[in-house]
Tab-separated table of C-alpha atoms in Angstrom:
chain	number	residue	atom	x	y	z
A	1	UNK	CA	-11.203	61.637	-33.766
A	2	UNK	CA	-7.561	60.782	-33.353
A	3	UNK	CA	-6.593	58.403	-30.618
A	4	UNK	CA	-3.324	56.572	-29.729
A	5	UNK	CA	-3.020	53.008	-28.795
A	6	UNK	CA	-0.346	50.953	-27.121
A	7	UNK	CA	0.044	47.700	-29.015
A	8	UNK	CA	2.738	46.058	-27.029
A	9	UNK	CA	6.374	45.571	-28.049
A	10	UNK	CA	7.369	49.129	-27.607
A	11	UNK	CA	4.738	50.178	-30.273
A	12	UNK	CA	2.166	52.889	-30.315
A	13	UNK	CA	-0.281	53.477	-33.295
A	14	UNK	CA	-2.432	56.525	-34.010
A	15	UNK	CA	-6.031	55.504	-35.243
A	16	UNK	CA	-9.258	57.276	-36.214
A	17	UNK	CA	-12.209	56.526	-33.883
A	18	UNK	CA	-15.723	57.774	-33.653
A	19	UNK	CA	-16.507	60.501	-31.085
A	20	UNK	CA	-18.882	58.854	-28.544
A	21	UNK	CA	-21.669	60.425	-26.550
A	22	UNK	CA	-21.016	60.395	-22.880
A	23	UNK	CA	-23.071	57.941	-20.725
A	24	UNK	CA	-25.539	59.594	-18.304
A	25	UNK	CA	-23.055	60.016	-15.487
A	26	UNK	CA	-20.054	60.835	-17.637
A	27	UNK	CA	-18.682	63.835	-19.405
A	28	UNK	CA	-16.772	64.063	-22.733
A	29	UNK	CA	-13.504	66.096	-22.536
A	30	UNK	CA	-11.758	67.756	-25.366
A	31	UNK	CA	-8.312	66.915	-24.201
A	32	UNK	CA	-5.814	69.766	-24.326
A	33	UNK	CA	-2.638	68.167	-23.201
A	34	UNK	CA	-1.630	64.922	-21.825
A	35	UNK	CA	1.711	64.434	-19.951
A	36	UNK	CA	3.985	61.466	-20.362
A	37	UNK	CA	4.528	59.872	-16.837
A	38	UNK	CA	7.212	57.445	-15.654
A	39	UNK	CA	4.394	54.858	-15.460
A	40	UNK	CA	3.642	55.468	-19.200
A	41	UNK	CA	7.358	54.623	-19.927
A	42	UNK	CA	7.080	51.514	-17.882
A	43	UNK	CA	4.065	50.567	-20.028
A	44	UNK	CA	6.072	51.247	-23.218
A	45	UNK	CA	8.815	48.951	-22.010
A	46	UNK	CA	6.292	46.109	-21.527
A	47	UNK	CA	6.565	46.154	-17.805
A	48	UNK	CA	2.804	46.355	-17.268
A	49	UNK	CA	1.555	44.158	-20.106
A	50	UNK	CA	-0.246	41.909	-17.671
A	51	UNK	CA	-2.280	44.898	-16.528
A	52	UNK	CA	-2.818	46.900	-19.620
A	53	UNK	CA	-5.621	45.518	-21.961
A	54	UNK	CA	-4.060	45.898	-25.280
A	55	UNK	CA	-4.606	47.646	-27.704
A	56	UNK	CA	-5.135	50.550	-25.069
A	57	UNK	CA	-5.121	54.294	-24.983
A	58	UNK	CA	-3.052	55.215	-22.033
A	59	UNK	CA	-2.323	58.624	-20.197
A	60	UNK	CA	-3.568	60.015	-17.034
A	61	UNK	CA	-1.816	63.402	-16.629
A	62	UNK	CA	-4.088	65.849	-18.506
A	63	UNK	CA	-6.053	69.005	-18.893
A	64	UNK	CA	-8.936	69.972	-21.129
A	65	UNK	CA	-12.457	71.492	-21.489
A	66	UNK	CA	-15.806	69.827	-21.198
A	67	UNK	CA	-17.292	69.101	-24.619
A	68	UNK	CA	-20.526	67.170	-23.767
A	69	UNK	CA	-22.258	66.430	-20.501
A	70	UNK	CA	-24.354	63.231	-19.558
A	71	UNK	CA	-28.003	63.594	-18.728
A	72	UNK	CA	-27.513	62.958	-14.993
A	73	UNK	CA	-24.501	65.165	-14.483
A	74	UNK	CA	-24.761	68.392	-12.465
A	75	UNK	CA	-22.220	71.026	-11.496
A	76	UNK	CA	-20.303	70.944	-14.776
A	77	UNK	CA	-21.151	72.541	-18.101
A	78	UNK	CA	-19.685	72.575	-21.713
A	79	UNK	CA	-16.739	74.772	-21.827
A	80	UNK	CA	-15.556	74.246	-18.227
A	81	UNK	CA	-11.765	73.793	-17.873
A	82	UNK	CA	-11.049	70.655	-15.991
A	83	UNK	CA	-8.649	68.036	-14.942
A	84	UNK	CA	-9.239	64.409	-14.122
A	85	UNK	CA	-8.281	62.752	-10.768
A	86	UNK	CA	-7.852	59.278	-12.514
A	87	UNK	CA	-8.990	57.042	-9.742
A	88	UNK	CA	-12.196	55.142	-10.217
A	89	UNK	CA	-13.091	53.872	-6.753
A	90	UNK	CA	-16.694	52.834	-7.604
A	91	UNK	CA	-15.896	49.298	-6.307
A	92	UNK	CA	-14.640	50.464	-2.930
A	93	UNK	CA	-15.638	48.220	-0.019
A	94	UNK	CA	-15.944	48.754	3.789
A	95	UNK	CA	-12.767	46.674	4.142
A	96	UNK	CA	-10.913	49.602	2.344
A	97	UNK	CA	-11.587	51.567	5.568
A	98	UNK	CA	-12.596	54.756	3.626
A	99	UNK	CA	-9.217	55.170	1.979
A	100	UNK	CA	-10.824	54.857	-1.473
A	101	UNK	CA	-7.759	56.293	-3.240
A	102	UNK	CA	-5.990	53.007	-2.552
A	103	UNK	CA	-9.007	50.654	-2.415
A	104	UNK	CA	-8.382	47.023	-3.250
A	105	UNK	CA	-10.253	47.062	-6.476
A	106	UNK	CA	-9.163	50.535	-7.597
A	107	UNK	CA	-9.399	51.214	-11.302
A	108	UNK	CA	-6.471	53.642	-12.310
A	109	UNK	CA	-7.852	55.265	-15.376
A	110	UNK	CA	-5.309	55.479	-18.145
A	111	UNK	CA	-3.658	52.265	-16.994
A	112	UNK	CA	-6.504	49.795	-16.113
A	113	UNK	CA	-8.872	51.463	-18.500
A	114	UNK	CA	-8.588	53.875	-21.451
A	115	UNK	CA	-6.770	57.152	-20.832
A	116	UNK	CA	-6.196	60.598	-22.090
A	117	UNK	CA	-3.883	60.413	-25.014
A	118	UNK	CA	-6.825	60.931	-27.431
A	119	UNK	CA	-8.536	64.094	-28.819
A	120	UNK	CA	-11.804	63.358	-26.850
A	121	UNK	CA	-12.133	61.209	-23.691
A	122	UNK	CA	-15.238	60.084	-21.779
A	123	UNK	CA	-14.838	59.842	-18.015
A	124	UNK	CA	-17.073	59.671	-14.915
A	125	UNK	CA	-18.077	63.075	-13.678
A	126	UNK	CA	-16.938	62.206	-10.174
A	127	UNK	CA	-13.249	62.198	-11.270
A	128	UNK	CA	-13.399	65.809	-12.365
A	129	UNK	CA	-11.866	68.894	-10.713
A	130	UNK	CA	-12.913	72.324	-12.206
A	131	UNK	CA	-10.384	74.901	-12.980
A	132	UNK	CA	-10.619	78.652	-13.031
A	133	UNK	CA	-11.245	80.133	-16.474
A	134	UNK	CA	-7.844	81.834	-16.605
A	135	UNK	CA	-5.881	78.548	-15.880
A	136	UNK	CA	-3.147	77.784	-18.274
A	137	UNK	CA	-3.969	74.374	-19.638
A	138	UNK	CA	-0.350	73.493	-20.176
A	139	UNK	CA	0.501	74.044	-16.624
A	140	UNK	CA	-2.736	72.359	-15.617
A	141	UNK	CA	-1.452	69.146	-17.239
A	142	UNK	CA	1.099	69.065	-14.255
A	143	UNK	CA	-1.676	68.879	-11.747
A	144	UNK	CA	-1.687	65.133	-11.527
A	145	UNK	CA	2.043	64.693	-10.836
A	146	UNK	CA	2.068	67.734	-8.622
A	147	UNK	CA	-0.672	66.040	-6.610
A	148	UNK	CA	1.584	63.158	-5.979
A	149	UNK	CA	4.061	65.658	-4.453
A	150	UNK	CA	1.396	67.467	-2.337
A	151	UNK	CA	0.271	64.050	-1.029
A	152	UNK	CA	3.778	62.979	-0.135
A	153	UNK	CA	4.630	66.285	1.660
A	154	UNK	CA	1.296	66.213	3.476
A	155	UNK	CA	1.705	62.647	4.823
A	156	UNK	CA	5.326	63.412	5.840
A	157	UNK	CA	4.059	66.108	8.273
A	158	UNK	CA	6.773	68.458	7.119
A	159	UNK	CA	6.583	71.954	8.541
A	160	UNK	CA	8.403	75.270	8.124
A	161	UNK	CA	11.882	75.268	9.596
A	162	UNK	CA	12.585	71.414	9.098
A	163	UNK	CA	15.075	70.099	6.624
A	164	UNK	CA	13.913	67.783	3.817
A	165	UNK	CA	16.242	65.640	1.663
A	166	UNK	CA	14.900	64.578	-1.651
A	167	UNK	CA	16.686	61.602	-3.086
A	168	UNK	CA	16.160	61.876	-6.849
A	169	UNK	CA	15.936	64.907	-8.891
A	170	UNK	CA	13.594	63.775	-11.679
A	171	UNK	CA	10.169	65.245	-12.358
A	172	UNK	CA	8.479	63.980	-9.192
A	173	UNK	CA	11.579	64.675	-7.086
A	174	UNK	CA	11.604	68.321	-8.271
A	175	UNK	CA	7.856	68.702	-7.599
A	176	UNK	CA	8.273	67.387	-4.100
A	177	UNK	CA	11.122	69.772	-3.583
A	178	UNK	CA	8.889	72.654	-4.786
A	179	UNK	CA	6.087	71.796	-2.586
A	180	UNK	CA	8.586	71.311	0.492
A	181	UNK	CA	10.045	74.653	-0.158
A	182	UNK	CA	6.601	76.189	-0.303
A	183	UNK	CA	5.857	74.709	3.070
A	184	UNK	CA	8.976	76.591	4.401
A	185	UNK	CA	11.402	73.786	4.665
A	186	UNK	CA	15.114	73.821	3.938
A	187	UNK	CA	15.516	71.538	0.896
A	188	UNK	CA	18.431	69.558	-0.263
A	189	UNK	CA	18.335	67.441	-3.498
A	190	UNK	CA	20.586	64.437	-4.134
A	191	UNK	CA	20.801	63.516	-7.817
A	192	UNK	CA	23.446	61.710	-9.894
A	193	UNK	CA	22.598	63.187	-13.292
A	194	UNK	CA	24.547	66.362	-13.843
A	195	UNK	CA	21.955	67.838	-16.265
A	196	UNK	CA	19.279	67.369	-13.507
A	197	UNK	CA	21.558	68.772	-10.909
A	198	UNK	CA	22.078	71.905	-13.009
A	199	UNK	CA	18.267	72.203	-13.605
A	200	UNK	CA	17.673	71.869	-9.739
A	201	UNK	CA	20.251	74.606	-9.057
A	202	UNK	CA	18.558	76.786	-11.877
A	203	UNK	CA	15.274	76.455	-9.900
A	204	UNK	CA	17.066	77.616	-6.801
A	205	UNK	CA	17.581	74.348	-4.900
A	206	UNK	CA	20.597	73.124	-2.942
A	207	UNK	CA	21.499	70.107	-5.209
A	208	UNK	CA	24.469	67.775	-4.966
A	209	UNK	CA	25.683	64.528	-6.434
A	210	UNK	CA	26.292	61.751	-3.940
A	211	UNK	CA	28.930	60.495	-6.329
A	212	UNK	CA	30.939	63.701	-5.658
A	213	UNK	CA	30.249	64.458	-2.024
A	214	UNK	CA	29.442	62.381	1.025
A	215	UNK	CA	25.789	63.112	1.396
A	216	UNK	CA	25.533	62.309	5.024
A	217	UNK	CA	28.420	64.600	5.805
A	218	UNK	CA	26.900	67.316	3.615
A	219	UNK	CA	23.559	67.281	5.290
A	220	UNK	CA	25.236	67.008	8.650
A	221	UNK	CA	27.157	70.196	7.904
A	222	UNK	CA	24.071	72.053	6.544
A	223	UNK	CA	21.934	71.198	9.624
A	224	UNK	CA	24.425	71.652	12.552
A	225	UNK	CA	24.404	67.858	12.951
A	226	UNK	CA	20.612	67.450	13.105
A	227	UNK	CA	20.465	65.932	9.672
A	228	UNK	CA	17.076	65.489	7.856
A	229	UNK	CA	13.762	65.807	9.531
A	230	UNK	CA	12.096	64.162	6.379
A	231	UNK	CA	13.677	62.079	3.660
A	232	UNK	CA	11.799	61.605	0.467
A	233	UNK	CA	12.934	58.524	-1.351
A	234	UNK	CA	12.113	59.241	-5.053
A	235	UNK	CA	15.074	57.582	-6.767
A	236	UNK	CA	13.916	53.906	-6.537
A	237	UNK	CA	17.482	52.578	-6.405
A	238	UNK	CA	19.418	50.615	-3.750
A	239	UNK	CA	21.956	53.351	-3.042
A	240	UNK	CA	19.092	55.656	-2.047
A	241	UNK	CA	17.662	52.920	0.192
A	242	UNK	CA	21.082	52.706	1.765
A	243	UNK	CA	21.584	56.280	2.429
A	244	UNK	CA	18.046	57.225	3.537
A	245	UNK	CA	18.432	55.796	7.009
A	246	UNK	CA	21.868	57.440	7.351
A	247	UNK	CA	20.792	60.891	6.264
A	248	UNK	CA	17.733	60.917	8.494
A	249	UNK	CA	18.151	62.548	11.921
A	250	UNK	CA	16.637	61.445	15.278
A	251	UNK	CA	12.983	60.654	14.919
A	252	UNK	CA	13.250	61.434	11.232
A	253	UNK	CA	10.446	60.405	8.831
A	254	UNK	CA	11.176	58.710	5.640
A	255	UNK	CA	8.541	58.809	2.775
A	256	UNK	CA	8.686	56.043	0.350
A	257	UNK	CA	7.695	57.778	-2.905
A	258	UNK	CA	9.489	55.529	-5.405
A	259	UNK	CA	7.959	52.210	-6.567
A	260	UNK	CA	10.019	49.099	-5.746
A	261	UNK	CA	8.717	46.095	-7.579
A	262	UNK	CA	11.066	43.719	-5.794
A	263	UNK	CA	11.992	43.248	-2.139
A	264	UNK	CA	15.064	45.382	-1.114
A	265	UNK	CA	17.392	45.352	1.931
A	266	UNK	CA	17.136	48.276	4.294
A	267	UNK	CA	18.863	48.984	7.563
A	268	UNK	CA	16.233	48.277	10.145
A	269	UNK	CA	18.644	48.812	13.006
A	270	UNK	CA	18.599	52.595	12.214
A	271	UNK	CA	14.796	52.626	12.743
A	272	UNK	CA	15.362	51.164	16.182
A	273	UNK	CA	18.336	53.297	17.056
A	274	UNK	CA	16.975	56.725	16.004
A	275	UNK	CA	13.290	55.959	16.304
A	276	UNK	CA	12.743	56.564	12.582
A	277	UNK	CA	9.351	56.276	10.796
A	278	UNK	CA	8.842	54.846	7.277
A	279	UNK	CA	5.734	56.135	5.592
A	280	UNK	CA	4.238	54.691	2.317
A	281	UNK	CA	2.701	57.074	-0.018
A	282	UNK	CA	0.616	56.127	-3.089
A	283	UNK	CA	-1.240	58.507	-5.539
A	284	UNK	CA	-3.387	61.258	-3.900
A	285	UNK	CA	-6.672	62.209	-2.423
A	286	UNK	CA	-9.138	65.004	-3.184
A	287	UNK	CA	-7.519	67.581	-0.945
A	288	UNK	CA	-4.102	66.963	-2.624
A	289	UNK	CA	-5.613	67.798	-5.984
A	290	UNK	CA	-7.201	70.962	-4.593
A	291	UNK	CA	-3.871	72.047	-3.133
A	292	UNK	CA	-2.273	71.503	-6.404
A	293	UNK	CA	-4.907	73.385	-8.288
A	294	UNK	CA	-4.347	76.289	-5.928
A	295	UNK	CA	-0.574	76.102	-6.540
A	296	UNK	CA	-1.026	75.966	-10.320
A	297	UNK	CA	-3.478	78.845	-10.260
A	298	UNK	CA	-1.175	81.009	-8.147
A	299	UNK	CA	1.662	80.087	-10.461
A	300	UNK	CA	4.316	81.427	-8.007
A	301	UNK	CA	6.538	78.338	-8.362
A	302	UNK	CA	8.652	77.654	-11.425
A	303	UNK	CA	6.243	75.065	-12.997
A	304	UNK	CA	6.971	76.239	-16.616
A	305	UNK	CA	10.495	75.044	-16.264
A	306	UNK	CA	9.236	71.568	-15.698
A	307	UNK	CA	7.795	71.310	-19.372
A	308	UNK	CA	10.777	70.540	-21.539
A	309	UNK	CA	8.886	69.623	-24.715
A	310	UNK	CA	5.400	69.789	-26.268
A	311	UNK	CA	4.744	67.358	-29.176
A	312	UNK	CA	1.634	66.662	-31.323
A	313	UNK	CA	-0.328	63.528	-30.378
A	314	UNK	CA	0.564	62.026	-33.893
A	315	UNK	CA	4.249	61.878	-32.835
A	316	UNK	CA	3.668	59.467	-29.928
A	317	UNK	CA	5.964	56.782	-31.096
A	318	UNK	CA	8.831	59.196	-31.645
A	319	UNK	CA	8.134	60.800	-28.177
A	320	UNK	CA	8.660	57.475	-26.395
A	321	UNK	CA	11.613	56.525	-28.428
A	322	UNK	CA	13.198	59.928	-27.637
A	323	UNK	CA	12.628	59.673	-23.918
A	324	UNK	CA	14.553	56.378	-24.013
A	325	UNK	CA	17.412	58.151	-25.782
A	326	UNK	CA	17.256	61.328	-23.691
A	327	UNK	CA	16.474	60.509	-20.052
A	328	UNK	CA	17.601	64.044	-19.003
A	329	UNK	CA	14.309	65.756	-19.758
A	330	UNK	CA	11.685	66.452	-17.326
A	331	UNK	CA	7.994	66.668	-18.518
A	332	UNK	CA	7.000	66.020	-22.197
A	333	UNK	CA	3.376	66.998	-23.014
A	334	UNK	CA	1.385	65.653	-25.846
A	335	UNK	CA	-0.855	68.358	-27.534
A	336	UNK	CA	-3.907	66.120	-28.059
A	337	UNK	CA	-5.504	68.445	-30.737
A	338	UNK	CA	-2.625	68.011	-33.215
């Protein structure tokens, strides 16, 4: 079978490997599509070399069909369409308080262990979610990033009639905006990239550039002075941290979606003055995956517009090089059978 390997130094190779039989509690998946995530791009740039055991097959946004079933696996059969929730929490401890999705010794499959950018992939059966037979496997490859968004919106407590401001209109920001709109919220997206602003408007969102308008004044005017009930910080840059406390209204909730690897200054006085809440959000839980599967199955949101390119697995090096050259795109899928 064909498999990709990250070798370090911005280098991927495509190798031939033997197809392995699944262990007794595992299944073997014939991978249909594997999406390229921002984390995968960080790996390509060498930012996670201390964590990734090279050479390593990466990838965790995927869809596929079961090709073989381990002797002790029940509830799944060959031919089932599935996605993987890539969190191996088998080393969870009582001190994790039952929040196994963020347990101290979490193995994030596709980063800490081999991932989905290969033709066949053996994974523990407990990571699987079954899909309906008529599910489009291209769209199903969006379920993992969509689950990040459903988790974020659920933790925010956003309800119909509230206003959500999404800082950052990249792939996760747009998915957060879609889920927020599905809840019934008024959604405003702040994004500096004109191509992504155009895409957000194409999808029916109120999207503006904070380089061209005063975002605080804009949100103030759109909400009769109430400002945002929820702010999703998805951009991961200092200007977003600066404005998030300004654009939030009284008792607003701020969801920290972006990953900040270094300590950053934020205006703590605003938390005191307006009784704001700052909520951390990391990955997802089972219920978030089930919500995302329901949304993908219904296919009433413009998910297809999120997929900007599909490339054969054998083009993996070119794909990552092109993402570096063209940061305007949204979601690139690898066709893992080509």
